[in-house]
Short mmCIF file of C-alpha atoms and ligand atoms in Angstrom, two decimals:
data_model
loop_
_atom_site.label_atom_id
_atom_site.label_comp_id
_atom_site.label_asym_id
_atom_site.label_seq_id
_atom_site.Cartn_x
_atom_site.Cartn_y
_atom_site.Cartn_z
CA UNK I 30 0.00 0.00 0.00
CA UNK I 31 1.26 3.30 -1.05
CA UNK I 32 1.00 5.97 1.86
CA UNK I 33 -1.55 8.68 0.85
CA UNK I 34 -0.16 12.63 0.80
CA UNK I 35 -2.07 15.51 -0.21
CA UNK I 36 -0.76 17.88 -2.35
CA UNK I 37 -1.12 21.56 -2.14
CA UNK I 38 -0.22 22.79 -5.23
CA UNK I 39 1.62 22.16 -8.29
CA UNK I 40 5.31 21.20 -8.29
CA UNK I 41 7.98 20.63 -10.75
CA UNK I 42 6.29 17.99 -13.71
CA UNK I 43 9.31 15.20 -12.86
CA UNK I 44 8.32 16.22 -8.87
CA UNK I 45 4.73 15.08 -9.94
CA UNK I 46 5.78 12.35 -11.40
CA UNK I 47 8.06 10.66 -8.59
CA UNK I 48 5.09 11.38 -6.13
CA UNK I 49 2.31 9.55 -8.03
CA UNK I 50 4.86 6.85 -8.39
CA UNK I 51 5.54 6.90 -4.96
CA UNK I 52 2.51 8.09 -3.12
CA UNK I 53 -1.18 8.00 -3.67
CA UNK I 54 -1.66 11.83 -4.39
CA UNK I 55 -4.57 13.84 -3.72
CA UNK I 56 -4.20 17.35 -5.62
CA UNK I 57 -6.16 19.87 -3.21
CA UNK I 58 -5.62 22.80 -5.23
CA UNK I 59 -8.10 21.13 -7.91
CA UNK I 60 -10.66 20.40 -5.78
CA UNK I 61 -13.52 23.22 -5.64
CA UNK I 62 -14.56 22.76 -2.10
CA UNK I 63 -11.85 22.27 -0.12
CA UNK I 64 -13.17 21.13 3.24
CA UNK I 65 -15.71 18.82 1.76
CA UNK I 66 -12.38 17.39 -0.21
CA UNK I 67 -10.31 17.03 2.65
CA UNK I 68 -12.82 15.44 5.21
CA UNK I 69 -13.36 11.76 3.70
CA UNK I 70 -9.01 11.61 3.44
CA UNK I 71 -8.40 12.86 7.10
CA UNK I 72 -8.01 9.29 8.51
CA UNK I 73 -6.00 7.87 5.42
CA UNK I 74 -3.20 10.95 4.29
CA UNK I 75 -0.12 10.52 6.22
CA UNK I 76 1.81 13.65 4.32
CA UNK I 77 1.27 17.18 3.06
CA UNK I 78 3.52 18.04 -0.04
CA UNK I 79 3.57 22.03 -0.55
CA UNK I 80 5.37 24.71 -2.18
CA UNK I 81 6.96 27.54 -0.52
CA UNK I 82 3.43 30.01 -1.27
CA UNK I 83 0.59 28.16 -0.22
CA UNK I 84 2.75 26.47 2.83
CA UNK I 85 0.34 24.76 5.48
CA UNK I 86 -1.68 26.48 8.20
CA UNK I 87 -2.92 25.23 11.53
CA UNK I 88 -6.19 24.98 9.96
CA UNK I 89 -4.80 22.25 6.78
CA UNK I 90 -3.14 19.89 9.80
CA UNK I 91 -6.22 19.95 12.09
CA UNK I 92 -8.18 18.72 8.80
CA UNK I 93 -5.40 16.38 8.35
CA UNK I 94 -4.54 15.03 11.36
CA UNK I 95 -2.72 11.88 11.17
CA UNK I 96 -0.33 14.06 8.46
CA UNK I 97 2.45 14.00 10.38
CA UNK I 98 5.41 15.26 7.83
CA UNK I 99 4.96 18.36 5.48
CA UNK I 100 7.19 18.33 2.84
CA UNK I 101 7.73 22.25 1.29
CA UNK I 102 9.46 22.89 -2.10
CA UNK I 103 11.11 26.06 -0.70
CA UNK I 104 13.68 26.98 1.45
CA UNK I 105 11.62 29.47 3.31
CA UNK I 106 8.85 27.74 5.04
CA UNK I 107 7.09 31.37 6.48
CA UNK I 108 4.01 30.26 4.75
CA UNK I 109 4.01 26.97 7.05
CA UNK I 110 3.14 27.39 10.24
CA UNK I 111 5.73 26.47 12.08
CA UNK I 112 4.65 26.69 15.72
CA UNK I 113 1.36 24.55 14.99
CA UNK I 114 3.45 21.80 13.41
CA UNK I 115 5.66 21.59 16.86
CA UNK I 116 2.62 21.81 18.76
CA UNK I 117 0.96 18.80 16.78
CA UNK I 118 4.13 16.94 16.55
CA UNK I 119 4.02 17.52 12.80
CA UNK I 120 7.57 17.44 11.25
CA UNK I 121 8.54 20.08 8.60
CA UNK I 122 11.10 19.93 5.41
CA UNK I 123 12.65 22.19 3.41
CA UNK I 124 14.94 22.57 0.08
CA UNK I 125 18.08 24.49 1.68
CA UNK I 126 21.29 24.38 -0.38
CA UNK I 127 20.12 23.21 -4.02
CA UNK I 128 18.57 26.65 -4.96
CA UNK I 129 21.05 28.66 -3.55
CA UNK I 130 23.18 29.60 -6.69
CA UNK I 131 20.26 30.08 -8.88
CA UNK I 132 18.77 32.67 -6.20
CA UNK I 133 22.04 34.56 -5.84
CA UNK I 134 22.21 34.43 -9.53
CA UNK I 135 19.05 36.16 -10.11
CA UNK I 136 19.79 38.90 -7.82
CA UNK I 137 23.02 39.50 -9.22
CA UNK I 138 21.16 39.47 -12.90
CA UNK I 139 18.70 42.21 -11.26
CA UNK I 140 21.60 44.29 -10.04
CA UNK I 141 22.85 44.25 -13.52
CA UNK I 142 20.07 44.55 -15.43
CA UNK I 143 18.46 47.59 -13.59
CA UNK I 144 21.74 49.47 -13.04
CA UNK I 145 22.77 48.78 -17.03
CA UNK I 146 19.31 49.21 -18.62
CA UNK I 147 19.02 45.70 -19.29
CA UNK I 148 15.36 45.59 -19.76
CA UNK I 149 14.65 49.11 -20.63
CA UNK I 150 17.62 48.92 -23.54
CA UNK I 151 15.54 45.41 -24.96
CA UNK I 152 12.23 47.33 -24.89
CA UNK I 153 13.84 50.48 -26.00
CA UNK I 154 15.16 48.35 -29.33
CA UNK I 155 11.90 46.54 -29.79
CA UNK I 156 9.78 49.78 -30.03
CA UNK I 157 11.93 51.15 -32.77
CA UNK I 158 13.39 54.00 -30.87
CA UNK I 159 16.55 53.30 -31.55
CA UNK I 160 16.46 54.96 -35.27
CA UNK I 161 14.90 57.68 -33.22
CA UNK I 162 18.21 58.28 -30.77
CA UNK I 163 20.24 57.37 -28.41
CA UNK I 164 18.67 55.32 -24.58
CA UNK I 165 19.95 57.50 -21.61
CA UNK I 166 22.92 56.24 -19.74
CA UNK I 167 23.60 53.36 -17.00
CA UNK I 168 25.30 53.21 -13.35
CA UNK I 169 28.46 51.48 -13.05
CA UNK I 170 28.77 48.62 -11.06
CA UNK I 171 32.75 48.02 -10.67
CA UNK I 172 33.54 50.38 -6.96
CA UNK I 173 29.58 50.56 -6.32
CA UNK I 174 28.36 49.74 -2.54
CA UNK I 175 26.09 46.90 -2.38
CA UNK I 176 24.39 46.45 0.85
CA UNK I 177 22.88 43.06 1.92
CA UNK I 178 20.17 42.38 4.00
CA UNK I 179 20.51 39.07 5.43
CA UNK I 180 23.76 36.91 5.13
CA UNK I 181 22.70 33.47 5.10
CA UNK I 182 23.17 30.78 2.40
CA UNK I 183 21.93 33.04 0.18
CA UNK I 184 22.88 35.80 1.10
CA UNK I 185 26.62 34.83 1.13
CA UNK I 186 26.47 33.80 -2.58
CA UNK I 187 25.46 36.78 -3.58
CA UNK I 188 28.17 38.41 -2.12
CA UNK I 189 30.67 36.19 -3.38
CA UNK I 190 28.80 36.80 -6.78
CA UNK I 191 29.16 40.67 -6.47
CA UNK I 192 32.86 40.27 -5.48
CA UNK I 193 33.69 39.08 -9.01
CA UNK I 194 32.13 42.73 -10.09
CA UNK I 195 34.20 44.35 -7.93
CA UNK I 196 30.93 46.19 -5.65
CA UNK I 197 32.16 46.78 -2.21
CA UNK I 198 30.24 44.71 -0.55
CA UNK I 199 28.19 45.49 3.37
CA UNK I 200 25.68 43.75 4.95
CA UNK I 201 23.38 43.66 7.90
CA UNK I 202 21.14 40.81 9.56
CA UNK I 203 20.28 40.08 13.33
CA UNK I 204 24.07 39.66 14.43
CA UNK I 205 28.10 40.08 13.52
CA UNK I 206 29.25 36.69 12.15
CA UNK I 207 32.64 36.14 13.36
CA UNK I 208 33.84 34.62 10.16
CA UNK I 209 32.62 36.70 7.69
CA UNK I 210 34.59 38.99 5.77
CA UNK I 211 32.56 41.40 4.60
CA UNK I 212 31.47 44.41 6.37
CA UNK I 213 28.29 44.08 8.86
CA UNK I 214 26.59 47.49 9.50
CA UNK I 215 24.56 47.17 12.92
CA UNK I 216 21.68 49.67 11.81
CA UNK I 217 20.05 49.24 8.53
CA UNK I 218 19.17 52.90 7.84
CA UNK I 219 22.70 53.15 8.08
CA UNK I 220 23.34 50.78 5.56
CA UNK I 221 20.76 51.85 3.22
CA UNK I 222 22.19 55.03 3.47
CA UNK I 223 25.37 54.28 2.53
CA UNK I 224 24.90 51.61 -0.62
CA UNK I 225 23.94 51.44 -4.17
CA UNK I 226 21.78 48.71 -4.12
CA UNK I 227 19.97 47.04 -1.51
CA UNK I 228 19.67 43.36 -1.27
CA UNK I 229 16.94 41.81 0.26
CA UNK I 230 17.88 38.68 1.10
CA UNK I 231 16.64 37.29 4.57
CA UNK I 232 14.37 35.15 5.19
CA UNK I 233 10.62 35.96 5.33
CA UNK I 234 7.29 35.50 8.17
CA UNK I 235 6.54 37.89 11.14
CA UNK I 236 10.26 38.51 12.48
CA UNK I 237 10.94 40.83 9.22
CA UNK I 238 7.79 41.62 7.81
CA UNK I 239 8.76 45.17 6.99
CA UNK I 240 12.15 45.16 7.84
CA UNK I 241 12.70 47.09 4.51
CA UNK I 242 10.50 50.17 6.17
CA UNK I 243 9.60 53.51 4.34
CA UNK I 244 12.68 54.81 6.54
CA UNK I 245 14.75 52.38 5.37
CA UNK I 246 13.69 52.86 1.29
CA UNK I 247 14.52 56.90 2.47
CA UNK I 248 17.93 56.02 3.14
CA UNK I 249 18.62 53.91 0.30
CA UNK I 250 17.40 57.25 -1.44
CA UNK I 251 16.69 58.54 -4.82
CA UNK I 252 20.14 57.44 -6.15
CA UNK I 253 19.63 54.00 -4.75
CA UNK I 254 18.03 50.82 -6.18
CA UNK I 255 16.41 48.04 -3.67
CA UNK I 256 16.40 44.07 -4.83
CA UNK I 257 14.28 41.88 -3.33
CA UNK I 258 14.29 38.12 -3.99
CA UNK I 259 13.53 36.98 -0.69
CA UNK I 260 9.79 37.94 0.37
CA UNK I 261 7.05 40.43 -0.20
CA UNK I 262 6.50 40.41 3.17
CA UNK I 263 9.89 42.03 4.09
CA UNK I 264 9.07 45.06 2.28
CA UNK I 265 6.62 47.83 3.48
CA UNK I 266 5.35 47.57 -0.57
CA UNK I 267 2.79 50.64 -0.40
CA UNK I 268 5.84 52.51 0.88
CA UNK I 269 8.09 51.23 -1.87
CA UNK I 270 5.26 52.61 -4.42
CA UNK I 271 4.56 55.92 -3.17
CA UNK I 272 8.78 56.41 -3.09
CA UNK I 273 8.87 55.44 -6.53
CA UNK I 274 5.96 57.31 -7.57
CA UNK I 275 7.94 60.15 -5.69
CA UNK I 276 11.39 59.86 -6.88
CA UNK I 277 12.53 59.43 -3.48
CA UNK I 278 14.12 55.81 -4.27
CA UNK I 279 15.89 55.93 -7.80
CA UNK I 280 14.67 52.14 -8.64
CA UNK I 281 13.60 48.77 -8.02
CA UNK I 282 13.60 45.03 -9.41
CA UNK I 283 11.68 42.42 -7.40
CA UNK I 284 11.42 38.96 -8.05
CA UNK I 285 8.79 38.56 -5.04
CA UNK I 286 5.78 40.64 -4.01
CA UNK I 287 3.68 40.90 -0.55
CA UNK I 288 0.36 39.12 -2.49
CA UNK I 289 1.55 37.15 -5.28
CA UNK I 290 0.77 37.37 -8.01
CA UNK I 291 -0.74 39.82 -7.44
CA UNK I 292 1.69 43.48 -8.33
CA UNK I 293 0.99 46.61 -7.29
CA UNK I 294 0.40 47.92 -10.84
CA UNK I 295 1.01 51.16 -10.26
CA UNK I 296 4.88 49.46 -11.08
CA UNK I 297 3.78 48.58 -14.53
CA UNK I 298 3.85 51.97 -15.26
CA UNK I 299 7.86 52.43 -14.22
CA UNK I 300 10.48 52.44 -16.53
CA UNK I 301 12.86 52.42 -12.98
CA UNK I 302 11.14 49.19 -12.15
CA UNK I 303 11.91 45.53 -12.96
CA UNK I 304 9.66 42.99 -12.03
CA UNK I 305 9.93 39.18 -12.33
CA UNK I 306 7.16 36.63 -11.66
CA UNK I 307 9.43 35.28 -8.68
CA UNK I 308 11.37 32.85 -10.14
CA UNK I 309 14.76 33.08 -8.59
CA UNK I 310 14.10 29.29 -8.40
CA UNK I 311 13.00 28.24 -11.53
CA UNK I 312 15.62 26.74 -13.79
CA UNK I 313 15.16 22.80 -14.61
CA UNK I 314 18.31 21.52 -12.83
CA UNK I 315 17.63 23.54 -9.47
CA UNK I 316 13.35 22.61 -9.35
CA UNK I 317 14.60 19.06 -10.00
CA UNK I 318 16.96 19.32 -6.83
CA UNK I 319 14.03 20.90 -5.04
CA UNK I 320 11.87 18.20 -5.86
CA UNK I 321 14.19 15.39 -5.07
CA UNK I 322 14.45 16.94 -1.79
CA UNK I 323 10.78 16.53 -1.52
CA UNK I 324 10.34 13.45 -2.76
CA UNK I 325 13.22 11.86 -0.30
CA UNK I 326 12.16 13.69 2.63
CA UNK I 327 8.76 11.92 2.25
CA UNK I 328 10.05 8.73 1.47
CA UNK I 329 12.72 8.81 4.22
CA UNK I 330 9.94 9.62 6.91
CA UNK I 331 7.59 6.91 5.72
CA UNK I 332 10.76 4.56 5.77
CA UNK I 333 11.26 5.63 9.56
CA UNK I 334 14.58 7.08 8.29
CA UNK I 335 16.35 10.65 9.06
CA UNK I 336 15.00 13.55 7.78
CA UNK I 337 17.31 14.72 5.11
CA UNK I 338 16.36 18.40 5.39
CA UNK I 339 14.15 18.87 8.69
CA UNK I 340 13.34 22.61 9.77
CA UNK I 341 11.53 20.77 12.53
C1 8YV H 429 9.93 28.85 -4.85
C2 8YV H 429 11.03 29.98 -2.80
O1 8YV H 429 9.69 29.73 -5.89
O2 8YV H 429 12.55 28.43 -1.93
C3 8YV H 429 11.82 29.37 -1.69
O3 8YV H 429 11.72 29.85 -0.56
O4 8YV H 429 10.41 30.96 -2.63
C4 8YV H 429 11.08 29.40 -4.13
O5 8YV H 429 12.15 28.59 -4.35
C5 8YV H 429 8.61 28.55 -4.30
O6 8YV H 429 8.62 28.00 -3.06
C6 8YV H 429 7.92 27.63 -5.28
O7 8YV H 429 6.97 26.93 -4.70
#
C-alpha cells in the first residue's frame, strides 16, 4: 500500500511524477470545495507536499490530522506554520542548499540589469526608438556599494557573486558573524544610506515583515536601487510605491511581491522598475533538486529514516 499525501499545489512535472509513483496523491488545489475534499481523506493521508506560497496552516493539519510530515518545495517555510506543526508533533522539510546559486544568480542578474538598462535597452530596441536616438545612460557597477540584507546561504552567494564585479560589498542581519569577511553594519538605515543597491535577502514571516521600512527605502534614497528576492512580506510595498511614484528611491527590481501574483500595478507603469514573476528558483536543474528533496524527505519519513532536510 502506497501511503496517501495531499498535495497543495503544483510542483515541478518530474516532482509530480516521482510522487504519483511513490505516493497516492490527492491534488487539493483542484478540488472546488476544499473542506468537503479534505474530510473523507483525514483518517487515510499521512503527508502534506507544498510549495513555498501556499505552505500549510494550523487549519490544513487539524483537517489532516494523522499528516504528520509536510514536505515544502522552498527553502523558506514562512508560509508553514511552524509553531502549529511543533505543537501537533508535525515534522517540517525544506529545500536548503540546491537553490542557492540560482537565487544569488538572479539577484546579481537584477543588479545588472536595472543598473545597465538591461530591460529598458531590450524594450527600448523593440519599439523602434533606436532609429529615433540614443537610450539615456547606466550606473556602473565596478567600486559601487552593495548592501545586503541578510547573510545566510543566500545571502553569502550573492556576495561572493558581487565580489567578481568588484561592488564593495556590506551587509546587515540580526548579528556580527565572526567569520565573515565582509562588512556588517549594525543599523540598517545606516546601511541603506550608505549603498547602491539594496539586497533583500533574509528570510521571510513575522520577524521581518517590513524590515525594509519607508525609513529604510529613504535612506537607500533617490540614487539608490532596492532588490528583493527573498519575500514580499519584508518590504513595506505601499511605501516602496509611493517612493517610486515620488522619486525618493531611484529604482527597483523584485522577483517577489507581498500578495503574489498579485503586483501593485502602479509598477507597470515604471520604466525604474523591474519585475519578475518570482522565479529566482526556476531553472530545470535547481526545481529538480528541489523536488528530489521533496520526494526523499517523504520517502525517508515513511521509511522511519532521518529527515534529510528537517526545519523541525
Ligand atoms: C519557490 C522559494 O519559488 O525556496 C523558496 O523559498 O520561494 C522558491 O524557491 C517557491 O517556493 C515555489 O513553490
Amino acid at each position: 500500500m502506497k501511503p496517501e499525501i495531499v498535495l497543495t499545489g503544483p510542483m515541478y512535472p518530474d516532482t509530480m511524477r516521482q510522487l504519483d509513483e511513490k505516493f497516492t496523491v490527492h491534488r487539493l488545489w483542484q478540488a472546488p470545495d476544499k473542506k468537503a475534499f479534505l474530510a473523507p481523506l483525514a483518517p487515510r493521508v499521512r503527508g502534506i507536499a507544498t510549495t513555498g506560497g501556499i505552505g500549510a496552516d494550523a487549519a490544513l493539519m487539524d483537517a489532516l490530522p494523522n499528516a504528520k510530515i509536510i514536505s515544502c518545495f522552498a527553502v523558506g517555510v514562512d508560509a508553514v506554520d511552524l509553531e502549529a506543526a511543533k505543537a501537533r508533533g508535525v515534522r517540517v522539510t525544506n529545500t536548503p542548499d540546491v537553490l542557492t546559486d540560482c537565487v544569488a544568480d538572479l539577484a546579481i542578474a537584477l543588479v545588472l540589469a536595472s543598473a545597465r538598462l538591461v530591460v529598458r535597452g531590450d524594450r527600448f530596441v523593440r519599439a523602434g526608438k533606436w532609429l529615433e536616438g540614443q537610450l539615456e545612460y547606466g550606473r556602473k557597477i565596478g567600486g559601487s556599494k552593495l548592501g545586503i540584507l541578510g547573510l545566510g546561504r543566500i545571502g553569502a552567494a550573492i556576495a561572493e557573486r558581487a565580489e567578481a564585479f568588484k561592488m564593495e560589498i556590506l551587509w546587515h542581519g540580526p548579528r556580527p558573524k565572526p567569520a565573515v569577511r565582509w562588512r556588517y553594519v549594525p543599523d540598517l538605515i545606516a546601511m541603506a544610506r550608505e549603498v547602491d543597491f539594496l539586497v533583500v535577502a533574509s528570510p521571510g514571516g513575522a520577524a521581518t515583515r517590513h524590515l525594509v521600512s519607508r525609513a529604510v527605502m529613504e535612506a537607500l534614497g533617490p540614487e539608490g536601487t532596492l532588490v528583493n528576492i527573498a519575500r514580499g512580506s519584508v518590504v513595506d510595498e505601499r511605501a516602496l510605491v509611493e517612493l517610486l511614484e515620488a522619486k525618493k528611491l531611484g529604482a527597483a527590481a523584485l522577483d517577489v511581491f507581498e500578495n503574489e501574483p498579485h503586483v501593485p500595478e502602479a509598477l507597470f507603469r515604471m520604466e525604474n522598475v523591474i519585475l519578475q514573476p518570482h522565479q529566482g528558483s526556476a531553472t530545470h536543474a535547481t526545481r529538480a533538486a528541489m523536488g528530489q528533496l521533496v520526494v526523499d524527505n517523504l520517502e525517508a519519513f515513511f521509511a522511519g529514516r532521518p529527515l534529510l532536510t528537517p526545519v523541525v
